[in-house]
CSV table of C-alpha atoms in Angstrom, one decimal:
chain,number,residue,atom,x,y,z
H,1,MET,CA,-14.2,-52.3,-156.6
H,2,ARG,CA,-11.9,-50.4,-159.0
H,3,LYS,CA,-9.3,-53.0,-158.5
H,4,GLN,CA,-11.7,-55.8,-159.4
H,5,LYS,CA,-12.9,-53.8,-162.5
H,6,ASP,CA,-9.2,-53.6,-163.6
H,7,ARG,CA,-8.9,-57.4,-163.1
H,8,CYS,CA,-12.0,-57.9,-165.2
H,9,ILE,CA,-10.5,-55.8,-168.0
H,10,VAL,CA,-7.2,-57.7,-168.0
H,11,ALA,CA,-8.8,-61.1,-167.8
H,12,ASP,CA,-11.2,-60.2,-170.6
H,13,ALA,CA,-8.4,-59.0,-172.8
H,14,ALA,CA,-6.4,-62.2,-172.1
H,15,GLY,CA,-9.4,-64.4,-172.7
H,16,ASP,CA,-8.9,-65.8,-169.2
H,17,GLU,CA,-12.5,-66.8,-168.3
H,18,GLU,CA,-11.6,-68.3,-164.9
H,19,SER,CA,-10.0,-65.0,-163.7
H,20,PHE,CA,-12.8,-63.0,-165.2
H,21,THR,CA,-15.4,-65.0,-163.2
H,22,ALA,CA,-13.4,-64.7,-160.0
H,23,ALA,CA,-13.0,-60.9,-160.4
H,24,SER,CA,-16.7,-60.6,-161.3
H,25,ILE,CA,-17.9,-62.4,-158.3
H,26,LYS,CA,-15.7,-60.4,-156.0
H,27,LEU,CA,-16.9,-57.2,-157.6
H,28,ARG,CA,-20.6,-58.2,-157.1
H,29,ARG,CA,-19.9,-59.0,-153.4
H,30,GLN,CA,-18.2,-55.7,-152.8
H,31,LYS,CA,-21.1,-53.9,-154.5
H,32,ASP,CA,-23.5,-55.7,-152.2
H,33,ILE,CA,-21.5,-54.7,-149.1
H,34,TYR,CA,-21.3,-51.1,-150.3
H,35,GLU,CA,-25.1,-51.0,-151.0
H,36,ASP,CA,-25.9,-52.5,-147.6
H,37,PHE,CA,-23.5,-50.0,-145.9
H,38,CYS,CA,-25.1,-47.0,-147.7
H,39,LYS,CA,-28.6,-48.2,-146.7
H,40,ALA,CA,-27.6,-48.7,-143.1
H,41,ALA,CA,-25.9,-45.2,-143.0
H,42,ASP,CA,-29.0,-43.7,-144.7
H,43,SER,CA,-26.8,-42.3,-147.5
H,44,TYR,CA,-26.7,-42.6,-151.3
H,45,THR,CA,-24.5,-44.8,-153.4
H,46,GLN,CA,-21.9,-42.9,-155.5
H,47,TYR,CA,-20.9,-45.3,-158.2
H,48,GLU,CA,-19.3,-42.6,-160.2
H,49,ARG,CA,-16.4,-42.9,-157.7
H,50,THR,CA,-15.8,-46.5,-158.8
H,51,TYR,CA,-15.4,-45.4,-162.5
H,52,VAL,CA,-12.5,-47.2,-164.3
H,53,ALA,CA,-11.6,-46.4,-167.8
H,54,GLY,CA,-12.1,-49.4,-170.1
H,55,TYR,CA,-14.7,-51.0,-167.9
H,56,ASP,CA,-17.5,-50.3,-170.3
H,57,ARG,CA,-21.2,-51.4,-170.7
H,58,ARG,CA,-20.1,-54.6,-172.5
H,59,LEU,CA,-17.9,-55.6,-169.6
H,60,ALA,CA,-20.5,-54.6,-167.0
H,61,GLY,CA,-23.0,-56.8,-168.9
H,62,LYS,CA,-20.6,-59.7,-169.0
H,63,THR,CA,-19.9,-59.3,-165.2
H,64,GLY,CA,-23.7,-59.2,-164.6
H,65,ALA,CA,-24.2,-62.4,-166.5
H,66,VAL,CA,-21.5,-64.2,-164.6
H,67,THR,CA,-22.8,-63.2,-161.2
H,68,ARG,CA,-26.4,-64.1,-162.1
H,69,LYS,CA,-25.3,-67.6,-163.0
H,70,GLN,CA,-23.4,-67.8,-159.7
H,71,ARG,CA,-26.4,-66.8,-157.7
H,72,GLU,CA,-28.6,-69.3,-159.5
H,73,PHE,CA,-26.0,-72.0,-158.8
H,74,GLU,CA,-25.9,-71.0,-155.1
H,75,LYS,CA,-29.7,-71.1,-154.9
H,76,ALA,CA,-29.8,-74.5,-156.5
H,77,GLN,CA,-27.1,-75.7,-154.1
H,78,ILE,CA,-29.1,-74.6,-151.1
H,79,VAL,CA,-32.2,-76.4,-152.4
H,80,MET,CA,-30.2,-79.5,-153.2
H,81,ASP,CA,-28.5,-79.5,-149.8
H,82,SER,CA,-31.9,-79.2,-148.1
H,83,ASP,CA,-33.3,-81.9,-150.3
H,84,ILE,CA,-30.4,-84.2,-149.6
H,85,GLY,CA,-30.7,-83.5,-145.9
H,86,ASP,CA,-34.4,-84.5,-145.8
H,87,LYS,CA,-33.6,-87.7,-147.8
H,88,LEU,CA,-30.7,-88.7,-145.6
H,89,ARG,CA,-32.7,-88.1,-142.4
H,90,ARG,CA,-35.6,-90.2,-143.7
H,91,ALA,CA,-33.2,-92.9,-144.8
H,92,ALA,CA,-31.6,-93.0,-141.3
H,93,LYS,CA,-35.1,-93.2,-139.7
H,94,SER,CA,-36.1,-95.9,-142.2
H,95,ALA,CA,-33.1,-98.0,-141.2
H,96,ALA,CA,-33.8,-97.4,-137.5
H,97,ILE,CA,-37.5,-98.5,-137.6
H,98,GLN,CA,-37.2,-101.0,-140.5
H,99,ALA,CA,-40.0,-99.3,-142.4
H,100,LYS,CA,-40.0,-96.7,-145.2
H,101,VAL,CA,-40.1,-93.2,-143.8
H,102,VAL,CA,-41.6,-90.7,-146.3
H,103,SER,CA,-42.6,-87.1,-146.6
H,104,TYR,CA,-46.2,-85.8,-146.6
H,105,ASP,CA,-46.1,-85.6,-150.4
H,106,GLU,CA,-45.0,-89.2,-150.7
H,107,LEU,CA,-48.1,-90.5,-148.7
H,108,ASP,CA,-50.7,-92.3,-150.7
H,109,ASP,CA,-53.1,-90.1,-152.6
H,110,ASN,CA,-56.1,-91.4,-150.9
H,111,VAL,CA,-54.6,-90.7,-147.4
H,112,LYS,CA,-53.7,-87.2,-148.4
H,113,THR,CA,-57.1,-86.6,-150.1
H,114,SER,CA,-59.0,-87.7,-147.1
H,115,PHE,CA,-56.8,-85.6,-144.8
H,116,GLU,CA,-57.0,-82.5,-146.9
H,117,HIS,CA,-60.8,-82.9,-147.1
H,118,GLY,CA,-61.0,-83.1,-143.3
H,119,LEU,CA,-58.6,-80.1,-143.0
H,120,LYS,CA,-60.9,-77.9,-145.0
H,121,ASN,CA,-63.6,-78.3,-142.4
H,122,ALA,CA,-61.3,-78.1,-139.4
H,123,HIS,CA,-61.2,-75.2,-136.9
H,124,PRO,CA,-59.1,-72.3,-138.4
H,125,GLU,CA,-56.5,-72.5,-135.7
H,126,VAL,CA,-56.1,-76.3,-136.1
H,127,LYS,CA,-55.9,-75.8,-139.9
H,128,ARG,CA,-53.2,-73.2,-139.5
H,129,ALA,CA,-51.1,-75.2,-137.0
H,130,ILE,CA,-51.4,-78.5,-139.0
H,131,ASN,CA,-50.6,-76.7,-142.3
H,132,ALA,CA,-47.5,-75.3,-140.7
H,133,ILE,CA,-46.1,-78.8,-139.8
H,134,LYS,CA,-47.6,-81.4,-142.0
H,135,ASP,CA,-45.0,-80.9,-144.8
H,136,LYS,CA,-42.1,-80.8,-142.3
H,137,THR,CA,-43.2,-84.1,-140.7
H,138,ASP,CA,-41.8,-87.6,-141.5
H,139,TYR,CA,-44.3,-90.4,-141.8
H,140,ALA,CA,-44.2,-94.2,-141.9
H,141,TYR,CA,-47.1,-96.6,-142.5
H,142,SER,CA,-47.7,-98.5,-139.4
H,143,PRO,CA,-47.7,-102.3,-139.7
H,144,LYS,CA,-49.3,-102.4,-136.3
H,145,GLU,CA,-52.9,-102.2,-135.3
H,146,ARG,CA,-52.5,-98.6,-134.1
H,147,SER,CA,-51.1,-95.2,-135.1
H,148,PHE,CA,-48.7,-93.2,-133.0
H,149,TYR,CA,-46.2,-90.4,-132.8
H,150,ASP,CA,-42.7,-91.3,-131.9
H,151,PRO,CA,-41.1,-88.3,-130.1
H,152,SER,CA,-37.6,-89.9,-130.0
H,153,LEU,CA,-37.3,-90.3,-133.8
H,154,ASN,CA,-39.9,-87.6,-134.5
H,155,TYR,CA,-42.1,-89.3,-137.0
H,156,VAL,CA,-45.8,-90.2,-137.2
H,157,SER,CA,-46.6,-93.9,-137.6
H,158,LEU,CA,-49.9,-94.0,-139.4
H,159,ARG,CA,-52.2,-96.8,-140.5
H,160,LYS,CA,-53.1,-96.4,-144.2
H,161,ASP,CA,-56.8,-96.9,-143.3
H,162,ALA,CA,-56.8,-94.7,-140.2
H,163,PRO,CA,-59.5,-92.0,-140.0
H,164,SER,CA,-58.1,-88.5,-140.9
H,165,GLY,CA,-58.9,-87.4,-137.3
H,166,THR,CA,-56.3,-89.9,-136.1
H,167,MET,CA,-53.6,-88.3,-138.2
H,168,ALA,CA,-54.6,-84.9,-136.8
H,169,HIS,CA,-54.4,-86.5,-133.3
H,170,GLU,CA,-50.8,-87.8,-133.9
H,171,LEU,CA,-49.8,-84.4,-135.4
H,172,PHE,CA,-51.1,-82.7,-132.2
H,173,HIS,CA,-48.8,-85.0,-130.2
H,174,LYS,CA,-46.0,-83.7,-132.4
H,175,ILE,CA,-47.1,-80.1,-131.9
H,176,ASP,CA,-47.1,-80.7,-128.2
H,177,HIS,CA,-43.7,-82.2,-128.2
H,178,MET,CA,-42.1,-79.5,-130.3
H,179,ASN,CA,-43.7,-76.6,-128.4
H,180,LYS,CA,-43.7,-78.1,-124.9
H,181,ILE,CA,-47.4,-77.2,-124.5
H,182,THR,CA,-48.6,-79.7,-121.9
H,183,ASP,CA,-45.3,-79.7,-120.1
H,184,SER,CA,-45.2,-76.0,-119.5
H,185,PRO,CA,-47.2,-74.6,-116.5
H,186,GLU,CA,-47.6,-71.3,-118.6
H,187,HIS,CA,-50.4,-72.9,-120.6
H,188,GLY,CA,-52.2,-74.2,-117.5
H,189,ILE,CA,-53.4,-77.4,-119.2
H,190,SER,CA,-53.2,-79.6,-116.2
H,191,LYS,CA,-54.8,-77.1,-113.8
H,192,ALA,CA,-57.6,-76.4,-116.3
H,193,LEU,CA,-58.4,-80.1,-116.7
H,194,HIS,CA,-58.5,-80.6,-113.0
H,195,ASN,CA,-60.7,-77.6,-112.4
H,196,ASP,CA,-63.1,-78.8,-115.1
H,197,TRP,CA,-63.2,-82.2,-113.4
H,198,GLU,CA,-64.0,-80.6,-110.0
H,199,ASN,CA,-66.8,-78.6,-111.6
H,200,LEU,CA,-68.2,-81.8,-113.3
H,201,LEU,CA,-68.1,-83.7,-110.0
H,202,ASN,CA,-69.9,-80.8,-108.2
H,203,LYS,CA,-72.6,-80.3,-111.0
H,204,SER,CA,-73.3,-84.1,-111.2
H,205,ASN,CA,-73.2,-84.7,-107.4
H,206,GLY,CA,-70.7,-87.4,-108.2
H,207,ASP,CA,-72.8,-89.2,-110.8
H,208,ILE,CA,-70.9,-88.1,-113.8
H,209,VAL,CA,-72.3,-90.6,-116.2
H,210,GLY,CA,-75.9,-90.0,-115.2
H,211,TYR,CA,-75.3,-86.2,-115.5
H,212,LEU,CA,-73.7,-86.5,-119.0
H,213,VAL,CA,-76.4,-88.8,-120.3
H,214,ASP,CA,-79.1,-86.4,-119.1
H,215,SER,CA,-77.5,-83.3,-120.3
H,216,HIS,CA,-76.2,-84.6,-123.6
H,217,PRO,CA,-78.4,-87.6,-124.6
H,218,GLU,CA,-77.5,-87.1,-128.3
H,219,ALA,CA,-73.9,-88.1,-127.5
H,220,PHE,CA,-74.7,-91.6,-126.3
H,221,THR,CA,-75.7,-95.0,-127.7
H,222,PHE,CA,-75.7,-98.6,-126.5
H,223,ASN,CA,-73.1,-101.1,-127.4
H,224,ARG,CA,-73.6,-104.8,-128.2
H,225,SER,CA,-73.3,-105.7,-124.5
H,226,GLY,CA,-76.1,-103.2,-123.7
H,227,LYS,CA,-73.8,-100.8,-122.0
H,228,ILE,CA,-74.1,-97.1,-122.5
H,229,VAL,CA,-71.2,-95.7,-124.5
H,230,PHE,CA,-70.3,-92.5,-126.4
H,231,LYS,CA,-70.9,-92.4,-130.1
H,232,GLU,CA,-67.7,-92.7,-132.1
H,233,ASN,CA,-67.5,-89.0,-133.0
H,234,TYR,CA,-67.3,-88.3,-129.2
H,235,ARG,CA,-64.3,-90.7,-128.7
H,236,GLY,CA,-62.0,-87.8,-127.8
H,237,ILE,CA,-64.3,-86.7,-124.9
H,238,SER,CA,-64.7,-90.3,-123.8
H,239,ASP,CA,-60.9,-90.7,-123.5
H,240,ILE,CA,-60.4,-87.5,-121.6
H,241,ILE,CA,-63.1,-88.6,-119.1
H,242,SER,CA,-61.3,-92.0,-118.8
H,243,GLY,CA,-58.0,-90.1,-118.1
H,244,LEU,CA,-59.5,-87.7,-115.5
H,245,SER,CA,-61.2,-90.6,-113.7
H,246,GLY,CA,-58.0,-92.7,-113.8
H,247,ASP,CA,-60.1,-95.0,-116.0
H,248,GLY,CA,-62.7,-95.3,-113.4
H,249,ILE,CA,-65.2,-94.3,-116.1
H,250,ASN,CA,-65.0,-96.1,-119.4
H,251,LEU,CA,-67.6,-94.9,-121.9
H,252,GLY,CA,-66.5,-96.9,-124.9
H,253,TYR,CA,-63.1,-95.2,-125.7
H,254,HIS,CA,-60.5,-95.4,-123.0
H,255,HIS,CA,-56.9,-96.0,-122.0
H,256,LYS,CA,-56.2,-98.2,-119.1
H,257,ALA,CA,-55.4,-96.9,-115.6
H,258,GLU,CA,-51.8,-98.0,-115.9
H,259,TYR,CA,-51.4,-95.6,-118.9
H,260,TRP,CA,-53.0,-92.7,-117.1
H,261,SER,CA,-50.7,-93.2,-114.1
H,262,GLN,CA,-47.7,-92.1,-116.2
H,263,SER,CA,-46.6,-88.5,-115.5
H,264,GLY,CA,-48.1,-86.1,-118.1
H,265,ALA,CA,-50.1,-88.8,-119.9
H,266,LEU,CA,-53.5,-87.1,-119.1
H,267,GLU,CA,-52.3,-83.7,-120.4
H,268,ARG,CA,-50.6,-85.1,-123.5
H,269,GLU,CA,-53.6,-87.3,-124.5
H,270,ALA,CA,-56.2,-84.6,-123.7
H,271,TRP,CA,-54.3,-82.1,-125.9
H,272,ALA,CA,-54.2,-84.6,-128.8
H,273,GLN,CA,-57.9,-85.4,-128.3
H,274,PHE,CA,-58.6,-81.7,-128.4
H,275,GLY,CA,-56.8,-81.7,-131.7
H,276,ARG,CA,-59.0,-84.5,-133.0
H,277,VAL,CA,-62.2,-82.8,-131.8
H,278,TYR,CA,-61.4,-79.5,-133.5
H,279,PHE,CA,-60.0,-81.2,-136.6
H,280,ASP,CA,-63.3,-83.2,-137.0
H,281,ASN,CA,-65.1,-80.0,-135.9
H,282,ASP,CA,-68.4,-81.6,-135.4
H,283,PRO,CA,-70.6,-78.8,-133.9
H,284,ASP,CA,-72.3,-81.1,-131.4
H,285,VAL,CA,-69.0,-82.5,-130.1
H,286,VAL,CA,-67.4,-79.1,-130.0
H,287,LYS,CA,-70.4,-77.8,-128.0
H,288,MET,CA,-70.1,-80.6,-125.5
H,289,MET,CA,-66.3,-80.1,-125.2
H,290,LYS,CA,-66.8,-76.4,-124.4
H,291,SER,CA,-69.6,-77.2,-122.0
H,292,ILE,CA,-67.9,-79.8,-119.8
H,293,PHE,CA,-64.2,-78.9,-120.3
H,294,THR,CA,-64.6,-75.1,-120.4
H,295,ASN,CA,-61.3,-74.2,-118.8
H,296,PHE,CA,-59.3,-76.8,-120.7
H,297,ASP,CA,-60.9,-75.8,-124.0
H,298,ASN,CA,-60.1,-72.1,-123.4
H,299,ASN,CA,-56.5,-72.8,-122.4
H,300,ALA,CA,-55.9,-75.2,-125.3
H,301,ILE,CA,-57.3,-72.7,-127.8
H,302,MET,CA,-55.0,-70.0,-126.4
H,303,ALA,CA,-52.0,-72.4,-126.5
H,304,LEU,CA,-52.8,-73.3,-130.0
H,305,LYS,CA,-53.0,-69.7,-131.1
H,306,GLY,CA,-49.4,-69.3,-129.8
H,307,VAL,CA,-48.1,-72.2,-131.9
H,308,LYS,CA,-46.0,-70.9,-134.8
O,1,MET,CA,-65.1,-100.3,-131.3
O,2,TRP,CA,-65.5,-103.6,-133.1
O,3,LYS,CA,-68.0,-103.1,-136.0
O,4,GLY,CA,-67.8,-106.6,-137.6
O,5,ARG,CA,-69.7,-109.8,-137.1
O,6,PHE,CA,-70.7,-110.4,-133.5
O,7,ASP,CA,-71.9,-113.9,-132.9
O,8,GLU,CA,-72.4,-116.2,-129.9
O,9,GLU,CA,-68.7,-117.2,-129.9
O,10,LEU,CA,-67.5,-113.6,-129.8
O,11,ARG,CA,-70.2,-112.6,-127.2
O,12,LEU,CA,-68.9,-115.3,-124.9
O,13,LEU,CA,-65.3,-114.2,-125.4
O,14,PHE,CA,-66.4,-110.6,-124.7
O,15,ASP,CA,-68.2,-111.7,-121.5
O,16,GLU,CA,-65.1,-113.6,-120.3
O,17,TYR,CA,-62.9,-110.7,-121.0
O,18,GLU,CA,-65.2,-108.3,-119.2
O,19,LYS,CA,-65.2,-110.5,-116.1
O,20,LYS,CA,-61.4,-110.7,-116.1
O,21,PHE,CA,-60.4,-107.2,-117.0
O,22,GLY,CA,-63.5,-105.1,-116.2
O,23,CYS,CA,-64.2,-103.7,-119.7
O,24,ASP,CA,-65.0,-104.9,-123.1
O,25,PRO,CA,-62.0,-105.8,-125.3
O,26,ASP,CA,-63.0,-103.3,-128.0
O,27,THR,CA,-62.9,-100.1,-126.0
O,28,TYR,CA,-59.2,-99.4,-126.0
O,29,GLU,CA,-59.0,-96.0,-127.7
O,30,GLU,CA,-55.6,-96.5,-129.4
O,31,ILE,CA,-56.4,-99.8,-131.1
O,32,ALA,CA,-57.5,-99.9,-134.7
O,33,TYR,CA,-60.2,-102.6,-134.5
O,34,TYR,CA,-61.2,-101.8,-138.1
O,35,ALA,CA,-57.9,-103.2,-139.2
O,36,MET,CA,-58.7,-106.7,-137.7
O,37,SER,CA,-60.6,-109.6,-139.1
O,38,TYR,CA,-63.1,-111.5,-137.0
O,39,ASP,CA,-60.6,-114.3,-136.5
O,40,GLU,CA,-57.8,-112.0,-135.5
O,41,LEU,CA,-60.0,-110.3,-132.8
O,42,ALA,CA,-61.1,-113.7,-131.5
O,43,GLU,CA,-57.5,-114.9,-131.3
O,44,TYR,CA,-56.4,-111.8,-129.5
O,45,ILE,CA,-59.1,-112.2,-126.9
O,46,LYS,CA,-58.2,-115.9,-126.4
O,47,GLU,CA,-54.6,-114.9,-126.0
O,48,CYS,CA,-55.5,-112.3,-123.4
O,49,LEU,CA,-57.5,-114.8,-121.4
O,50,GLU,CA,-54.8,-117.4,-121.5
O,51,LYS,CA,-51.9,-115.0,-120.6
O,52,GLY,CA,-53.9,-112.8,-118.2
O,53,VAL,CA,-52.9,-109.6,-120.0
O,54,GLU,CA,-55.1,-106.9,-121.6
O,55,ILE,CA,-55.6,-106.7,-125.3
O,56,ASP,CA,-53.4,-103.6,-125.8
O,57,GLU,CA,-50.5,-105.8,-124.7
O,58,VAL,CA,-51.1,-108.6,-127.2
O,59,VAL,CA,-52.2,-106.5,-130.2
O,60,ASN,CA,-49.3,-105.6,-132.5
């Protein structure tokens, strides 16, 4: 440190600003190292031992100003690098999918307003998990008649007019992918779903639709063809039942059997539907979810609590 | 779920679809039916009936 102070004195006297800056930065770094060392060793700093005649308050102030500027520059560089990284990544994804990939902030105001409004009413754990990833997620508006999460390019393809619960559903697919929730036996999602299904089969004596209609009549309505179907706010539950029955039971919102035959499809979709249900947070739907999928509901809530 | 106009033409298409594929064409959870016009939905169903494939395979 004394050596760098000497260099500061010489450079200042010679009017060599470049050398003064270099010596000032080295001096600041050495001070940082010295302070860290003293802290780690639980001892006090002894700056009197770094005293150099001629390195007065004016020069100390000048050194301080130089290092402050340097730190601000480094900070700006980090922000800029990260910003450029995000822009480059989105540009690359845009080129790959032939559609503009944007940040959450760049989504249309009406999309964000509707989503934020929904988020206010969401289950606290859903709110927390979604708030942790929504700004780190890349989005594209889907030109297709569906929304989806693409795990290979890690972006959410969203229809502008999709209900906000759909965006939550797709973000839950991302949460699953990033945290390996449904893949991992530790969370017991698959086992819980199958236990619930067994229980439902036992309680209903095999007549699941009749049992559900009797026990939760408020959840059902008739469609135009006169068939009994779930009301729209129960679509997540309807889809999980479609999955558990291999699409043997279609109560208005389903995926086809071929989809459910894919390994892990039931667990992934049930998890994303769980996200939708607790994002919408309709008390009647949540009550039914807890009632018929007790084990899955418990395990999914526990898994969600573990999501950072 | 399709929430638009439902007339005799669409009812017949729904019936034919149901006979062929065992479900109504507007029950596929992942499809955004609200984004379609009446004509688009009717065309999709006709395409399914002609090609023998379900609506999730013909919708964009």
